[in-house]
């Protein structure tokens, strides 16, 4: 069902263009926030950003307790990094507020 929906969405070029614009804008919002928090990150053209957080596995676990799911990057030989997907503005704000809390920057 999800795959059928995704394929149909790809045929909707206006939807794809809107989502691409939204992802770029939200990615910029996240990047500005990471800079303010003095967090190193790797800019991306994709729908995710890699962020250096120290102990990636710990931050992943603490965020998960707050209901925010990110991906720890230890399996990719980057144990101090997490991958944060770009979501809706509301999801991005929630993720960043949780990250501030976990990192003691709230």
PDB file of C-alpha atoms in Angstrom:
ATOM      1  CA  UNK A   1       0.000   0.000   0.000  1.00  0.00           C
ATOM      2  CA  UNK A   2       2.765   2.425   0.941  1.00  0.00           C
ATOM      3  CA  UNK A   3       4.721   1.644  -2.208  1.00  0.00           C
ATOM      4  CA  UNK A   4       1.645   2.253  -4.362  1.00  0.00           C
ATOM      5  CA  UNK A   5       1.166   5.608  -2.647  1.00  0.00           C
ATOM      6  CA  UNK A   6       4.815   6.531  -3.153  1.00  0.00           C
ATOM      7  CA  UNK A   7       4.685   5.633  -6.839  1.00  0.00           C
ATOM      8  CA  UNK A   8       1.520   7.684  -7.300  1.00  0.00           C
ATOM      9  CA  UNK A   9       3.152  10.635  -5.511  1.00  0.00           C
ATOM     10  CA  UNK A  10       6.118  10.484  -7.886  1.00  0.00           C
ATOM     11  CA  UNK A  11       3.730  10.883 -10.811  1.00  0.00           C
ATOM     12  CA  UNK A  12       2.371  14.050  -9.188  1.00  0.00           C
ATOM     13  CA  UNK A  13       5.119  16.445 -10.295  1.00  0.00           C
ATOM     14  CA  UNK A  14       3.601  19.406  -8.451  1.00  0.00           C
ATOM     15  CA  UNK A  15       3.701  17.408  -5.197  1.00  0.00           C
ATOM     16  CA  UNK A  16       7.314  16.370  -5.827  1.00  0.00           C
ATOM     17  CA  UNK A  17       8.329  19.978  -6.520  1.00  0.00           C
ATOM     18  CA  UNK A  18       6.518  21.264  -3.404  1.00  0.00           C
ATOM     19  CA  UNK A  19       8.144  18.597  -1.233  1.00  0.00           C
ATOM     20  CA  UNK A  20      11.603  19.337  -2.670  1.00  0.00           C
ATOM     21  CA  UNK A  21      11.174  23.077  -1.949  1.00  0.00           C
ATOM     22  CA  UNK A  22       9.938  22.310   1.555  1.00  0.00           C
ATOM     23  CA  UNK A  23      12.851  19.957   2.240  1.00  0.00           C
ATOM     24  CA  UNK A  24      15.365  22.599   1.103  1.00  0.00           C
ATOM     25  CA  UNK A  25      13.743  25.273   3.276  1.00  0.00           C
ATOM     26  CA  UNK A  26      13.507  23.001   6.317  1.00  0.00           C
ATOM     27  CA  UNK A  27      17.076  21.827   5.790  1.00  0.00           C
ATOM     28  CA  UNK A  28      18.169  25.469   5.931  1.00  0.00           C
ATOM     29  CA  UNK A  29      16.220  25.975   9.161  1.00  0.00           C
ATOM     30  CA  UNK A  30      17.935  22.954  10.713  1.00  0.00           C
ATOM     31  CA  UNK A  31      21.369  24.120   9.532  1.00  0.00           C
ATOM     32  CA  UNK A  32      20.852  27.565  11.088  1.00  0.00           C
ATOM     33  CA  UNK A  33      19.819  25.928  14.352  1.00  0.00           C
ATOM     34  CA  UNK A  34      22.854  23.597  14.363  1.00  0.00           C
ATOM     35  CA  UNK A  35      25.118  26.617  13.836  1.00  0.00           C
ATOM     36  CA  UNK A  36      23.478  28.433  16.770  1.00  0.00           C
ATOM     37  CA  UNK A  37      24.023  25.336  18.923  1.00  0.00           C
ATOM     38  CA  UNK A  38      27.636  25.155  17.695  1.00  0.00           C
ATOM     39  CA  UNK A  39      27.090  21.626  16.387  1.00  0.00           C
ATOM     40  CA  UNK A  40      29.134  20.383  13.465  1.00  0.00           C
ATOM     41  CA  UNK A  41      26.965  19.002  10.662  1.00  0.00           C
ATOM     42  CA  UNK A  42      27.336  17.842   7.099  1.00  0.00           C
ATOM     43  CA  UNK A  43      25.086  19.781   4.699  1.00  0.00           C
ATOM     44  CA  UNK A  44      23.103  17.557   2.404  1.00  0.00           C
ATOM     45  CA  UNK A  45      20.990  17.726  -0.719  1.00  0.00           C
ATOM     46  CA  UNK A  46      19.073  14.700   0.564  1.00  0.00           C
ATOM     47  CA  UNK A  47      16.278  14.640   3.126  1.00  0.00           C
ATOM     48  CA  UNK A  48      18.622  14.123   6.082  1.00  0.00           C
ATOM     49  CA  UNK A  49      21.561  15.786   7.821  1.00  0.00           C
ATOM     50  CA  UNK A  50      24.459  14.197   9.723  1.00  0.00           C
ATOM     51  CA  UNK A  51      25.112  15.926  13.042  1.00  0.00           C
ATOM     52  CA  UNK A  52      28.106  15.513  15.376  1.00  0.00           C
ATOM     53  CA  UNK A  53      26.696  15.071  18.893  1.00  0.00           C
ATOM     54  CA  UNK A  54      29.483  13.346  20.851  1.00  0.00           C
ATOM     55  CA  UNK A  55      28.083   9.982  21.906  1.00  0.00           C
ATOM     56  CA  UNK A  56      25.686   9.227  19.055  1.00  0.00           C
ATOM     57  CA  UNK A  57      24.295   6.051  20.618  1.00  0.00           C
ATOM     58  CA  UNK A  58      23.485   7.839  23.902  1.00  0.00           C
ATOM     59  CA  UNK A  59      21.860  10.782  22.119  1.00  0.00           C
ATOM     60  CA  UNK A  60      19.860   8.346  19.977  1.00  0.00           C
ATOM     61  CA  UNK A  61      18.607   6.564  23.113  1.00  0.00           C
ATOM     62  CA  UNK A  62      17.728   9.772  24.942  1.00  0.00           C
ATOM     63  CA  UNK A  63      15.901  11.190  21.927  1.00  0.00           C
ATOM     64  CA  UNK A  64      14.005   7.936  21.530  1.00  0.00           C
ATOM     65  CA  UNK A  65      12.794   8.257  25.141  1.00  0.00           C
ATOM     66  CA  UNK A  66      11.408  11.666  24.149  1.00  0.00           C
ATOM     67  CA  UNK A  67       9.606  10.142  21.156  1.00  0.00           C
ATOM     68  CA  UNK A  68      12.065  11.418  18.547  1.00  0.00           C
ATOM     69  CA  UNK A  69      13.640   8.836  16.265  1.00  0.00           C
ATOM     70  CA  UNK A  70      17.004   9.530  14.646  1.00  0.00           C
ATOM     71  CA  UNK A  71      19.621   7.085  13.413  1.00  0.00           C
ATOM     72  CA  UNK A  72      22.904   6.521  15.254  1.00  0.00           C
ATOM     73  CA  UNK A  73      25.807   6.284  12.831  1.00  0.00           C
ATOM     74  CA  UNK A  74      28.125   3.965  14.771  1.00  0.00           C
ATOM     75  CA  UNK A  75      27.442   1.168  12.283  1.00  0.00           C
ATOM     76  CA  UNK A  76      29.005   3.409   9.642  1.00  0.00           C
ATOM     77  CA  UNK A  77      32.148   4.040  11.726  1.00  0.00           C
ATOM     78  CA  UNK A  78      30.786   7.427  12.845  1.00  0.00           C
ATOM     79  CA  UNK A  79      29.954   6.769  16.539  1.00  0.00           C
ATOM     80  CA  UNK A  80      29.825  10.466  17.412  1.00  0.00           C
ATOM     81  CA  UNK A  81      27.211  11.304  14.775  1.00  0.00           C
ATOM     82  CA  UNK A  82      23.459  10.890  14.274  1.00  0.00           C
ATOM     83  CA  UNK A  83      21.391  11.197  11.125  1.00  0.00           C
ATOM     84  CA  UNK A  84      18.347  13.440  11.373  1.00  0.00           C
ATOM     85  CA  UNK A  85      15.702  13.210   8.670  1.00  0.00           C
ATOM     86  CA  UNK A  86      14.072  16.398   7.430  1.00  0.00           C
ATOM     87  CA  UNK A  87      10.381  16.332   8.249  1.00  0.00           C
ATOM     88  CA  UNK A  88       7.606  18.871   8.406  1.00  0.00           C
ATOM     89  CA  UNK A  89       8.342  22.214  10.077  1.00  0.00           C
ATOM     90  CA  UNK A  90       6.500  21.012  13.200  1.00  0.00           C
ATOM     91  CA  UNK A  91       8.453  17.729  13.283  1.00  0.00           C
ATOM     92  CA  UNK A  92      11.749  19.551  12.745  1.00  0.00           C
ATOM     93  CA  UNK A  93      11.017  21.979  15.580  1.00  0.00           C
ATOM     94  CA  UNK A  94      10.112  19.108  17.915  1.00  0.00           C
ATOM     95  CA  UNK A  95      13.287  17.226  16.995  1.00  0.00           C
ATOM     96  CA  UNK A  96      15.504  20.256  17.550  1.00  0.00           C
ATOM     97  CA  UNK A  97      13.895  21.087  20.901  1.00  0.00           C
ATOM     98  CA  UNK A  98      14.411  17.475  22.030  1.00  0.00           C
ATOM     99  CA  UNK A  99      18.020  17.571  20.811  1.00  0.00           C
ATOM    100  CA  UNK A 100      18.627  20.771  22.807  1.00  0.00           C
ATOM    101  CA  UNK A 101      17.211  19.064  25.897  1.00  0.00           C
ATOM    102  CA  UNK A 102      19.336  15.943  25.459  1.00  0.00           C
ATOM    103  CA  UNK A 103      22.478  18.013  24.901  1.00  0.00           C
ATOM    104  CA  UNK A 104      21.709  20.253  27.888  1.00  0.00           C
ATOM    105  CA  UNK A 105      21.290  23.349  25.731  1.00  0.00           C
ATOM    106  CA  UNK A 106      17.636  24.135  26.420  1.00  0.00           C
TER     107      UNK A 106
END
